[in-house]
mmCIF file of C-alpha atoms and ligand atoms in Angstrom:
data_model
loop_
_atom_site.group_PDB
_atom_site.id
_atom_site.type_symbol
_atom_site.label_atom_id
_atom_site.label_comp_id
_atom_site.label_asym_id
_atom_site.label_seq_id
_atom_site.Cartn_x
_atom_site.Cartn_y
_atom_site.Cartn_z
ATOM 1 C CA MET A 1 202.764 27.300 119.996
ATOM 2 C CA ASN A 2 201.457 28.491 116.596
ATOM 3 C CA LYS A 3 199.554 26.715 114.066
ATOM 4 C CA ALA A 4 200.616 28.996 111.134
ATOM 5 C CA ARG A 5 204.226 28.580 109.926
ATOM 6 C CA TYR A 6 206.000 30.171 106.889
ATOM 7 C CA THR A 7 205.678 28.052 103.948
ATOM 8 C CA GLN A 8 206.079 28.837 100.121
ATOM 9 C CA ASP A 9 204.133 26.110 99.351
ATOM 10 C CA VAL A 10 200.940 28.237 98.725
ATOM 11 C CA PRO A 11 198.219 28.147 96.014
ATOM 12 C CA GLU A 12 198.833 30.135 93.146
ATOM 13 C CA ASP A 13 196.408 33.047 93.869
ATOM 14 C CA ARG A 14 198.536 33.856 96.834
ATOM 15 C CA ILE A 15 201.394 34.631 94.732
ATOM 16 C CA GLU A 16 198.967 36.791 92.626
ATOM 17 C CA LEU A 17 197.994 38.602 95.687
ATOM 18 C CA LEU A 18 201.729 39.092 96.466
ATOM 19 C CA LYS A 19 202.325 40.583 93.247
ATOM 20 C CA SER A 20 199.492 43.018 93.299
ATOM 21 C CA ILE A 21 200.647 44.158 96.747
ATOM 22 C CA ALA A 22 204.140 44.836 95.368
ATOM 23 C CA ARG A 23 202.864 46.882 92.712
ATOM 24 C CA HIS A 24 200.521 48.913 94.358
ATOM 25 C CA ASP A 25 201.128 52.610 95.446
ATOM 26 C CA LYS A 26 202.235 52.518 99.254
ATOM 27 C CA PRO A 27 201.405 52.899 101.767
ATOM 28 C CA PHE A 28 199.062 49.760 101.477
ATOM 29 C CA LYS A 29 196.669 47.973 103.630
ATOM 30 C CA LEU A 30 195.534 44.402 103.378
ATOM 31 C CA MET A 31 192.728 42.745 105.495
ATOM 32 C CA VAL A 32 192.494 39.270 105.662
ATOM 33 C CA ILE A 33 189.151 37.713 106.463
ATOM 34 C CA GLY A 34 188.156 33.980 106.339
ATOM 35 C CA GLY A 35 186.452 31.253 108.669
ATOM 36 C CA VAL A 36 188.397 29.401 111.324
ATOM 37 C CA ASP A 37 191.399 27.543 110.350
ATOM 38 C CA SER A 38 190.809 28.726 106.600
ATOM 39 C CA GLY A 39 194.702 29.686 106.628
ATOM 40 C CA LYS A 40 194.622 33.588 107.248
ATOM 41 C CA SER A 41 197.696 33.542 109.627
ATOM 42 C CA THR A 42 199.459 31.438 107.126
ATOM 43 C CA LEU A 43 198.804 33.736 104.376
ATOM 44 C CA ILE A 44 199.772 36.947 106.689
ATOM 45 C CA THR A 45 202.972 34.942 107.425
ATOM 46 C CA PHE A 46 203.907 34.158 103.846
ATOM 47 C CA LEU A 47 203.027 37.807 102.592
ATOM 48 C CA ALA A 48 205.143 39.608 105.390
ATOM 49 C CA ASN A 49 208.313 37.226 104.635
ATOM 50 C CA GLU A 50 208.012 37.693 101.083
ATOM 51 C CA LEU A 51 207.474 41.712 101.216
ATOM 52 C CA LEU A 52 210.304 41.711 103.500
ATOM 53 C CA SER A 53 212.634 39.998 101.383
ATOM 54 C CA LEU A 54 211.626 42.357 98.721
ATOM 55 C CA GLY A 55 212.605 45.207 100.613
ATOM 56 C CA PHE A 56 209.350 46.431 102.061
ATOM 57 C CA LYS A 57 208.733 47.872 105.336
ATOM 58 C CA VAL A 58 206.182 45.830 106.873
ATOM 59 C CA ALA A 59 203.764 45.955 109.801
ATOM 60 C CA VAL A 60 201.277 42.961 111.035
ATOM 61 C CA VAL A 61 198.114 43.897 113.195
ATOM 62 C CA ASP A 62 197.204 40.759 114.677
ATOM 63 C CA SER A 63 193.285 40.955 115.896
ATOM 64 C CA ASP A 64 192.711 37.250 116.035
ATOM 65 C CA VAL A 65 191.855 37.248 119.599
ATOM 66 C CA GLY A 66 190.775 33.688 119.532
ATOM 67 C CA GLN A 67 194.190 32.357 118.477
ATOM 68 C CA LYS A 68 196.698 35.169 118.671
ATOM 69 C CA GLY A 69 200.175 34.678 117.035
ATOM 70 C CA VAL A 70 201.447 37.809 118.675
ATOM 71 C CA LEU A 71 201.359 37.844 122.529
ATOM 72 C CA PRO A 72 199.490 38.905 124.825
ATOM 73 C CA PRO A 73 196.238 36.662 124.129
ATOM 74 C CA ALA A 74 192.963 38.716 124.181
ATOM 75 C CA THR A 75 194.421 42.038 122.696
ATOM 76 C CA ILE A 76 195.032 43.360 119.500
ATOM 77 C CA THR A 77 198.560 43.811 118.658
ATOM 78 C CA LEU A 78 200.675 45.782 116.379
ATOM 79 C CA ALA A 79 204.189 44.137 115.692
ATOM 80 C CA ILE A 80 206.734 45.352 113.006
ATOM 81 C CA PRO A 81 208.872 42.551 111.672
ATOM 82 C CA GLU A 82 212.347 43.381 110.513
ATOM 83 C CA VAL A 83 213.770 40.195 109.382
ATOM 84 C CA SER A 84 212.053 36.968 108.330
ATOM 85 C CA PHE A 85 210.358 34.863 110.856
ATOM 86 C CA GLU A 86 209.000 31.315 110.929
ATOM 87 C CA SER A 87 205.800 32.219 113.022
ATOM 88 C CA MET A 88 204.223 35.205 114.423
ATOM 89 C CA SER A 89 204.374 33.846 117.848
ATOM 90 C CA GLU A 90 208.285 35.091 117.255
ATOM 91 C CA LEU A 91 207.295 38.564 116.832
ATOM 92 C CA GLU A 92 207.485 41.130 119.844
ATOM 93 C CA GLY A 93 204.443 43.436 119.907
ATOM 94 C CA VAL A 94 205.118 47.376 119.881
ATOM 95 C CA ALA A 95 201.630 48.127 120.896
ATOM 96 C CA HIS A 96 198.393 46.506 122.009
ATOM 97 C CA TYR A 97 194.746 47.386 122.307
ATOM 98 C CA PHE A 98 193.065 45.470 125.229
ATOM 99 C CA VAL A 99 189.908 43.510 124.278
ATOM 100 C CA GLY A 100 189.767 41.151 127.230
ATOM 101 C CA THR A 101 188.286 38.180 125.977
ATOM 102 C CA THR A 102 189.271 35.438 123.450
ATOM 103 C CA ALA A 103 185.632 35.258 122.358
ATOM 104 C CA PRO A 104 184.705 38.864 121.121
ATOM 105 C CA ALA A 105 181.105 38.652 119.834
ATOM 106 C CA GLN A 106 180.075 41.208 122.625
ATOM 107 C CA PHE A 107 182.991 43.454 121.851
ATOM 108 C CA THR A 108 182.477 44.761 118.250
ATOM 109 C CA GLY A 109 183.503 48.140 119.559
ATOM 110 C CA GLU A 110 186.776 47.216 120.946
ATOM 111 C CA MET A 111 187.647 45.094 117.989
ATOM 112 C CA ALA A 112 186.762 47.834 115.521
ATOM 113 C CA VAL A 113 188.360 50.697 117.515
ATOM 114 C CA GLY A 114 191.576 48.579 118.312
ATOM 115 C CA VAL A 115 192.273 47.675 114.743
ATOM 116 C CA LYS A 116 191.805 51.185 113.632
ATOM 117 C CA ARG A 117 194.175 52.657 116.249
ATOM 118 C CA MET A 118 196.847 50.095 115.647
ATOM 119 C CA VAL A 119 196.613 50.835 112.048
ATOM 120 C CA GLU A 120 196.993 54.523 112.594
ATOM 121 C CA LEU A 121 199.954 54.270 114.695
ATOM 122 C CA VAL A 122 201.665 52.678 111.639
ATOM 123 C CA GLU A 123 200.335 53.277 108.276
ATOM 124 C CA ASN A 124 202.353 56.279 107.569
ATOM 125 C CA ALA A 125 205.745 54.572 108.891
ATOM 126 C CA VAL A 126 205.689 51.505 106.665
ATOM 127 C CA ASP A 127 204.863 50.336 103.282
ATOM 128 C CA VAL A 128 202.535 47.418 103.596
ATOM 129 C CA VAL A 129 200.075 46.820 106.705
ATOM 130 C CA LEU A 130 198.759 43.264 107.027
ATOM 131 C CA ILE A 131 195.609 42.744 109.175
ATOM 132 C CA ASP A 132 194.935 39.453 110.652
ATOM 133 C CA THR A 133 191.371 38.845 112.058
ATOM 134 C CA THR A 134 189.277 36.201 113.717
ATOM 135 C CA GLY A 135 187.630 33.267 112.269
ATOM 136 C CA PHE A 136 184.355 34.575 113.259
ATOM 137 C CA VAL A 137 182.562 35.418 110.241
ATOM 138 C CA THR A 138 178.909 34.668 110.679
ATOM 139 C CA GLY A 139 176.297 36.476 112.344
ATOM 140 C CA LEU A 140 177.676 39.151 114.450
ATOM 141 C CA GLY A 141 181.125 38.087 113.281
ATOM 142 C CA ALA A 142 180.153 39.331 109.682
ATOM 143 C CA GLU A 143 178.947 42.641 111.174
ATOM 144 C CA MET A 144 182.328 42.963 113.000
ATOM 145 C CA LYS A 145 184.411 42.469 109.655
ATOM 146 C CA ARG A 146 182.186 44.860 107.837
ATOM 147 C CA LEU A 147 182.932 47.586 110.659
ATOM 148 C CA LYS A 148 186.578 47.121 110.750
ATOM 149 C CA ALA A 149 186.748 47.452 106.866
ATOM 150 C CA GLU A 150 184.642 50.527 107.003
ATOM 151 C CA LEU A 151 186.881 52.166 109.640
ATOM 152 C CA VAL A 152 190.262 50.947 108.278
ATOM 153 C CA ARG A 153 189.560 51.280 104.383
ATOM 154 C CA PRO A 154 191.827 48.550 103.271
ATOM 155 C CA ASP A 155 193.247 48.688 99.636
ATOM 156 C CA ILE A 156 192.469 45.047 99.389
ATOM 157 C CA ILE A 157 190.249 42.825 101.315
ATOM 158 C CA ALA A 158 191.389 39.149 101.022
ATOM 159 C CA VAL A 159 188.457 36.677 101.672
ATOM 160 C CA ILE A 160 189.569 33.214 102.023
ATOM 161 C CA HIS A 161 186.493 30.696 101.518
ATOM 162 C CA SER A 162 184.999 27.995 99.507
ATOM 163 C CA GLY A 163 182.008 29.935 98.503
ATOM 164 C CA GLU A 164 180.167 30.257 102.028
ATOM 165 C CA LEU A 165 181.153 33.935 102.432
ATOM 166 C CA SER A 166 179.535 35.115 99.211
ATOM 167 C CA GLY A 167 177.360 37.539 101.224
ATOM 168 C CA LEU A 168 180.159 38.873 103.363
ATOM 169 C CA VAL A 169 182.086 39.514 100.244
ATOM 170 C CA LYS A 170 179.226 41.716 98.855
ATOM 171 C CA ALA A 171 178.939 43.567 102.063
ATOM 172 C CA LEU A 172 182.525 44.382 102.175
ATOM 173 C CA LYS A 173 182.755 45.599 98.394
ATOM 174 C CA PRO A 174 182.140 49.350 99.131
ATOM 175 C CA TYR A 175 185.148 49.469 101.493
ATOM 176 C CA GLY A 176 187.905 47.935 99.686
ATOM 177 C CA GLU A 177 188.736 46.016 96.637
ATOM 178 C CA VAL A 178 187.855 42.469 97.692
ATOM 179 C CA VAL A 179 189.905 39.650 96.262
ATOM 180 C CA GLU A 180 188.653 36.067 96.797
ATOM 181 C CA LEU A 181 191.125 33.289 97.647
ATOM 182 C CA ALA A 182 190.455 29.381 97.751
ATOM 183 C CA VAL A 183 190.949 27.698 100.858
ATOM 184 C CA SER A 184 194.429 25.800 100.431
ATOM 185 C CA LYS A 185 194.339 22.079 100.247
ATOM 186 C CA THR A 186 196.855 21.743 103.002
ATOM 187 C CA ALA A 187 194.810 23.719 105.507
ATOM 188 C CA ARG A 188 193.844 21.518 108.348
ATOM 189 C CA ARG A 189 191.125 21.644 110.896
ATOM 190 C CA TYR A 190 191.986 22.156 114.679
ATOM 191 C CA PRO A 191 189.372 20.647 117.040
ATOM 192 C CA LEU A 192 188.087 23.000 119.961
ATOM 193 C CA GLU A 193 190.385 20.671 122.415
ATOM 194 C CA GLU A 194 193.368 21.427 120.362
ATOM 195 C CA ARG A 195 192.645 25.115 120.014
ATOM 196 C CA ARG A 196 192.378 25.331 124.072
ATOM 197 C CA ASN A 197 195.546 23.768 124.263
ATOM 198 C CA LEU A 198 197.365 26.051 122.169
ATOM 199 C CA ARG A 199 195.809 28.986 123.857
ATOM 200 C CA ALA A 200 196.794 27.461 127.267
ATOM 201 C CA GLU A 201 200.550 27.395 125.985
ATOM 202 C CA LYS A 202 200.288 31.050 125.176
ATOM 203 C CA TRP A 203 198.587 32.425 128.382
ATOM 204 C CA ARG A 204 201.422 29.966 130.372
ATOM 205 C CA TYR A 205 204.300 31.705 128.284
ATOM 206 C CA TYR A 206 202.917 35.172 128.442
ATOM 207 C CA PHE A 207 202.568 35.035 132.246
ATOM 208 C CA ARG A 208 205.532 32.958 133.074
ATOM 209 C CA ASP A 209 207.754 35.855 134.645
ATOM 210 C CA SER A 210 204.811 37.467 136.271
ATOM 211 C CA GLN A 211 204.771 39.089 139.737
ATOM 212 C CA LEU A 212 202.030 40.423 142.250
ATOM 213 C CA VAL A 213 201.358 44.077 142.045
ATOM 214 C CA GLU A 214 198.929 46.490 143.631
ATOM 215 C CA PHE A 215 196.886 49.185 142.416
ATOM 216 C CA SER A 216 194.826 51.702 144.479
ATOM 217 C CA VAL A 217 191.469 52.674 142.968
ATOM 218 C CA SER A 218 191.865 56.192 144.037
ATOM 219 C CA GLU A 219 194.960 56.208 141.654
ATOM 220 C CA VAL A 220 193.856 54.443 138.457
ATOM 221 C CA ALA A 221 190.540 54.644 136.550
ATOM 222 C CA ILE A 222 188.746 51.511 136.613
ATOM 223 C CA THR A 223 186.894 50.616 133.540
ATOM 224 C CA GLY A 224 185.052 48.042 131.727
ATOM 225 C CA THR A 225 182.858 47.342 134.809
ATOM 226 C CA SER A 226 180.141 49.039 136.732
ATOM 227 C CA LEU A 227 182.025 48.232 140.164
ATOM 228 C CA PHE A 228 183.910 51.002 141.793
ATOM 229 C CA HIS A 229 181.315 53.606 139.716
ATOM 230 C CA GLY A 230 178.570 55.308 142.057
ATOM 231 C CA ILE A 231 178.260 56.116 145.667
ATOM 232 C CA HIS A 232 179.147 53.474 148.141
ATOM 233 C CA LEU A 233 176.288 51.928 149.983
ATOM 234 C CA ASN A 234 175.662 52.760 153.645
ATOM 235 C CA ALA A 235 175.560 49.910 156.190
ATOM 236 C CA ASP A 236 171.535 49.936 156.227
ATOM 237 C CA GLU A 237 171.180 49.234 152.573
ATOM 238 C CA LYS A 238 173.740 46.633 152.565
ATOM 239 C CA GLU A 239 172.188 44.929 155.510
ATOM 240 C CA LEU A 240 168.723 45.346 153.923
ATOM 241 C CA LEU A 241 170.150 43.505 150.940
ATOM 242 C CA GLU A 242 171.716 40.844 152.864
ATOM 243 C CA ARG A 243 168.469 40.061 154.748
ATOM 244 C CA THR A 244 166.311 40.108 151.276
ATOM 245 C CA PHE A 245 168.574 37.788 149.311
ATOM 246 C CA GLY A 246 170.247 35.832 151.678
ATOM 247 C CA TRP A 247 173.771 37.378 150.653
ATOM 248 C CA LEU A 248 176.921 38.526 152.320
ATOM 249 C CA VAL A 249 177.368 41.848 150.672
ATOM 250 C CA VAL A 250 181.161 42.598 150.077
ATOM 251 C CA ALA A 251 180.763 45.804 148.369
ATOM 252 C CA GLY A 252 178.091 47.886 146.767
ATOM 253 C CA TRP A 253 177.459 51.239 144.875
ATOM 254 C CA LYS A 254 174.451 53.155 143.936
ATOM 255 C CA ASN A 255 174.368 54.873 140.457
ATOM 256 C CA LYS A 256 171.453 54.723 138.280
ATOM 257 C CA GLY A 257 170.639 51.069 139.746
ATOM 258 C CA TYR A 258 172.595 49.042 142.332
ATOM 259 C CA THR A 259 176.096 47.065 141.739
ATOM 260 C CA VAL A 260 176.739 44.613 144.442
ATOM 261 C CA VAL A 261 179.475 42.283 144.951
ATOM 262 C CA LYS A 262 178.376 39.519 147.083
ATOM 263 C CA ALA A 263 178.471 35.906 148.243
ATOM 264 C CA ASP A 264 175.250 33.664 148.700
ATOM 265 C CA VAL A 265 174.790 32.588 152.253
ATOM 266 C CA GLU A 266 171.698 30.857 151.992
ATOM 267 C CA ARG A 267 170.369 28.559 149.134
ATOM 268 C CA PHE A 268 167.312 29.722 147.263
ATOM 269 C CA PRO A 269 165.988 30.855 143.932
ATOM 270 C CA ARG A 270 166.345 34.490 143.381
ATOM 271 C CA ALA A 271 164.894 36.863 141.226
ATOM 272 C CA HIS A 272 165.577 40.685 141.034
ATOM 273 C CA SER A 273 165.004 43.536 138.692
ATOM 274 C CA ARG A 274 167.859 44.753 136.216
ATOM 275 C CA GLU A 275 168.298 47.747 138.424
ATOM 276 C CA LEU A 276 170.453 45.277 140.724
ATOM 277 C CA LYS A 277 173.484 43.908 139.223
ATOM 278 C CA ALA A 278 174.612 41.147 141.655
ATOM 279 C CA ILE A 279 178.193 39.651 141.054
ATOM 280 C CA ASP A 280 179.407 36.813 142.734
ATOM 281 C CA PHE A 281 182.656 37.637 144.437
ATOM 282 C CA GLU A 282 184.310 34.500 143.096
ATOM 283 C CA LYS A 283 183.690 35.663 139.509
ATOM 284 C CA LEU A 284 186.420 38.495 140.158
ATOM 285 C CA SER A 285 189.158 36.006 140.982
ATOM 286 C CA ASN A 286 191.574 35.286 138.066
ATOM 287 C CA LEU A 287 189.671 37.666 135.954
ATOM 288 C CA LEU A 288 191.883 38.945 133.144
ATOM 289 C CA VAL A 289 192.607 42.645 133.034
ATOM 290 C CA GLY A 290 194.318 45.368 131.198
ATOM 291 C CA LEU A 291 197.103 47.658 132.170
ATOM 292 C CA ILE A 292 196.287 50.936 130.187
ATOM 293 C CA ASP A 293 198.103 53.804 129.721
ATOM 294 C CA GLY A 294 197.064 57.537 129.197
ATOM 295 C CA GLU A 295 196.512 57.055 125.670
ATOM 296 C CA GLY A 296 194.100 54.227 126.104
ATOM 297 C CA LEU A 297 196.651 51.620 124.845
ATOM 298 C CA CYS A 298 197.445 48.416 126.503
ATOM 299 C CA LEU A 299 200.686 47.992 128.545
ATOM 300 C CA GLY A 300 200.369 44.378 129.076
ATOM 301 C CA ALA A 301 197.673 42.046 130.470
ATOM 302 C CA GLY A 302 197.215 41.048 134.071
ATOM 303 C CA ILE A 303 195.323 38.483 136.224
ATOM 304 C CA LEU A 304 193.155 39.808 139.021
ATOM 305 C CA LYS A 305 194.252 37.861 142.305
ATOM 306 C CA TRP A 306 192.407 39.643 145.058
ATOM 307 C CA VAL A 307 190.370 42.684 145.492
ATOM 308 C CA ASN A 308 190.361 44.491 149.164
ATOM 309 C CA PHE A 309 187.238 46.529 148.772
ATOM 310 C CA SER A 310 187.198 48.186 152.246
ATOM 311 C CA GLU A 311 190.729 49.764 151.332
ATOM 312 C CA GLY A 312 190.315 50.270 147.539
ATOM 313 C CA MET A 313 193.318 47.864 146.400
ATOM 314 C CA LEU A 314 193.621 45.579 143.470
ATOM 315 C CA GLN A 315 196.219 42.763 143.616
ATOM 316 C CA ILE A 316 197.168 41.888 139.950
ATOM 317 C CA LEU A 317 199.648 39.259 138.723
ATOM 318 C CA THR A 318 201.499 40.721 135.462
ATOM 319 C CA PRO A 319 204.816 40.289 133.739
ATOM 320 C CA VAL A 320 204.742 44.296 133.157
ATOM 321 C CA ARG A 321 207.632 45.693 134.969
ATOM 322 C CA ASP A 322 207.677 49.326 134.349
ATOM 323 C CA LEU A 323 204.085 50.351 135.953
ATOM 324 C CA SER A 324 204.752 53.992 135.851
ATOM 325 C CA GLY A 325 202.696 54.697 132.783
ATOM 326 C CA VAL A 326 199.399 52.886 134.071
ATOM 327 C CA ARG A 327 196.671 55.256 134.234
ATOM 328 C CA GLU A 328 193.626 52.871 134.006
ATOM 329 C CA ILE A 329 192.771 48.978 134.841
ATOM 330 C CA ARG A 330 190.272 47.633 132.562
ATOM 331 C CA PHE A 331 188.352 44.514 133.383
ATOM 332 C CA GLY A 332 188.220 41.885 130.740
ATOM 333 C CA ARG A 333 185.819 38.893 130.479
ATOM 334 C CA ILE A 334 187.590 35.556 130.763
ATOM 335 C CA ARG A 335 188.913 33.944 133.903
ATOM 336 C CA VAL A 336 192.266 32.436 133.401
ATOM 337 C CA THR A 337 195.173 31.204 135.598
ATOM 338 C CA GLU A 338 198.911 31.869 134.918
ATOM 339 C CA GLU A 339 199.315 27.980 134.262
ATOM 340 C CA GLY A 340 196.654 28.824 131.208
ATOM 341 C CA GLU A 341 193.545 27.193 132.571
ATOM 342 C CA GLU A 342 190.547 28.896 131.004
ATOM 343 C CA LEU A 343 188.063 29.103 134.083
ATOM 344 C CA GLY A 344 185.289 30.624 132.050
ATOM 345 C CA LEU A 345 183.959 33.244 129.920
ATOM 346 C CA LEU A 346 181.686 36.101 131.481
ATOM 347 C CA ARG A 347 179.021 37.966 129.574
ATOM 348 C CA ARG A 348 179.615 41.731 128.998
ATOM 349 C CA ASP A 349 176.785 42.889 131.198
ATOM 350 C CA GLU A 350 177.783 40.668 133.966
ATOM 351 C CA LEU A 351 180.299 43.037 135.286
HETATM 352 N N1 LIG B 401 199.363 27.022 102.231
HETATM 353 C C1 LIG B 401 199.416 26.440 103.394
HETATM 354 N N2 LIG B 401 200.320 25.244 103.560
HETATM 355 C C2 LIG B 401 200.377 24.670 104.293
HETATM 356 N N3 LIG B 401 199.502 24.558 105.368
HETATM 357 C C3 LIG B 401 198.713 25.548 105.492
HETATM 358 C C4 LIG B 401 198.421 26.439 104.283
HETATM 359 N N4 LIG B 401 197.377 27.194 104.577
HETATM 360 C C5 LIG B 401 197.095 26.717 105.951
HETATM 361 N N5 LIG B 401 197.855 25.655 106.426
HETATM 362 C C6 LIG B 401 197.565 24.891 107.585
HETATM 363 O O1 LIG B 401 196.480 25.041 108.142
HETATM 364 C C7 LIG B 401 196.173 25.211 109.417
HETATM 365 C C8 LIG B 401 195.226 26.417 109.926
HETATM 366 O O2 LIG B 401 195.895 27.565 109.215
HETATM 367 P P1 LIG B 401 196.002 28.993 109.745
HETATM 368 O O3 LIG B 401 196.481 28.863 111.405
HETATM 369 O O4 LIG B 401 196.793 29.684 109.052
HETATM 370 O O5 LIG B 401 194.476 29.442 109.866
HETATM 371 P P2 LIG B 401 193.758 30.515 110.473
HETATM 372 O O6 LIG B 401 192.838 30.827 109.567
HETATM 373 O O7 LIG B 401 194.686 31.925 110.672
HETATM 374 O O8 LIG B 401 193.128 30.156 111.757
HETATM 375 P P3 LIG B 401 192.435 31.007 112.906
HETATM 376 O O9 LIG B 401 190.998 30.687 112.660
HETATM 377 O O10 LIG B 401 192.745 29.984 114.137
HETATM 378 O O11 LIG B 401 192.777 32.196 112.831
HETATM 379 C C9 LIG B 401 197.619 25.151 109.952
HETATM 380 O O12 LIG B 401 197.971 24.226 110.541
HETATM 381 C C10 LIG B 401 198.361 25.621 108.642
HETATM 382 O O13 LIG B 401 199.757 25.331 108.880
#
């Protein structure tokens, strides 16, 4: 299920990095950065296993939301391996931060805060924290890496590249000692289709023992969306919108502007101002959501199956069994089925 496996067949520069981590004062933090398929997770798996066998206590923060090793997908996860392991997919997460998408370009805040929170939870309890990141390293991705490094202040930032990330290397220097590593000759590229298939397997595995549960919006906070925020539209306002735009208005709220859940009844091109956010009812079905506790951490992920707006009830499919700590339902921006079929990504401002 995971591309990266434990191997000791690594380039010499990885052995040097291992030696300098072993020698360094503890607690120690390493952030690994590199493009897609550059070998980040393979490096983390190698270092974690070697450090464990040297007797160090190790934590892994997996923030590679596009190809998570430690489940669930679309979250940032903290794991504390105690024995050697072949692949990060064998690790059990002990804490998660919900990002809600596998493509986090518009989620810089969540990515940086999530990594910081996972590191904070564990940095004084282990010798070495190893931080895996996404392969999104250009444009907004490069900014995201800089912000993560600024917040976390790693002792070493390992950048795996073949020269193409020299600008990012310079930008990262104020926030930690940067060590540049060559891309391993054995690193192999995975085409998009294969990456999607790997993700499908992970979704399927994560949701394999799920059950449908219900939450009332009067009992939990709803976040990550403007739905359920503001004053309910009255019957006249709904009717006016329906007549003007040819919609069936399922629900609506008035805040600074209007947020409306609707279905198109008539087909014609429509234009409306940014003050009116109109969400197709079907965009909510199979939307990934996070079950969030009172500390803002994610207890697990769920798939939104049905919203009963008149009764304010959400029906969610989730493998999380103990729901007593859930204080908040956070809306993500990917639609996915429990069989692992990704139905589409949503823009941040769509909900
Ligand atoms: N030292 C190595 N020895 C053998 N195979 C390697 C090595 N480094 C990387 N690979 C192979 O290259 C591929 C990509 O590596 P890996 O999954 O670690 O990359 P990544 O940078 O974590 O990818 P992603 O961008 O998806 O996060 C994998 O199939 C992995 O097994």
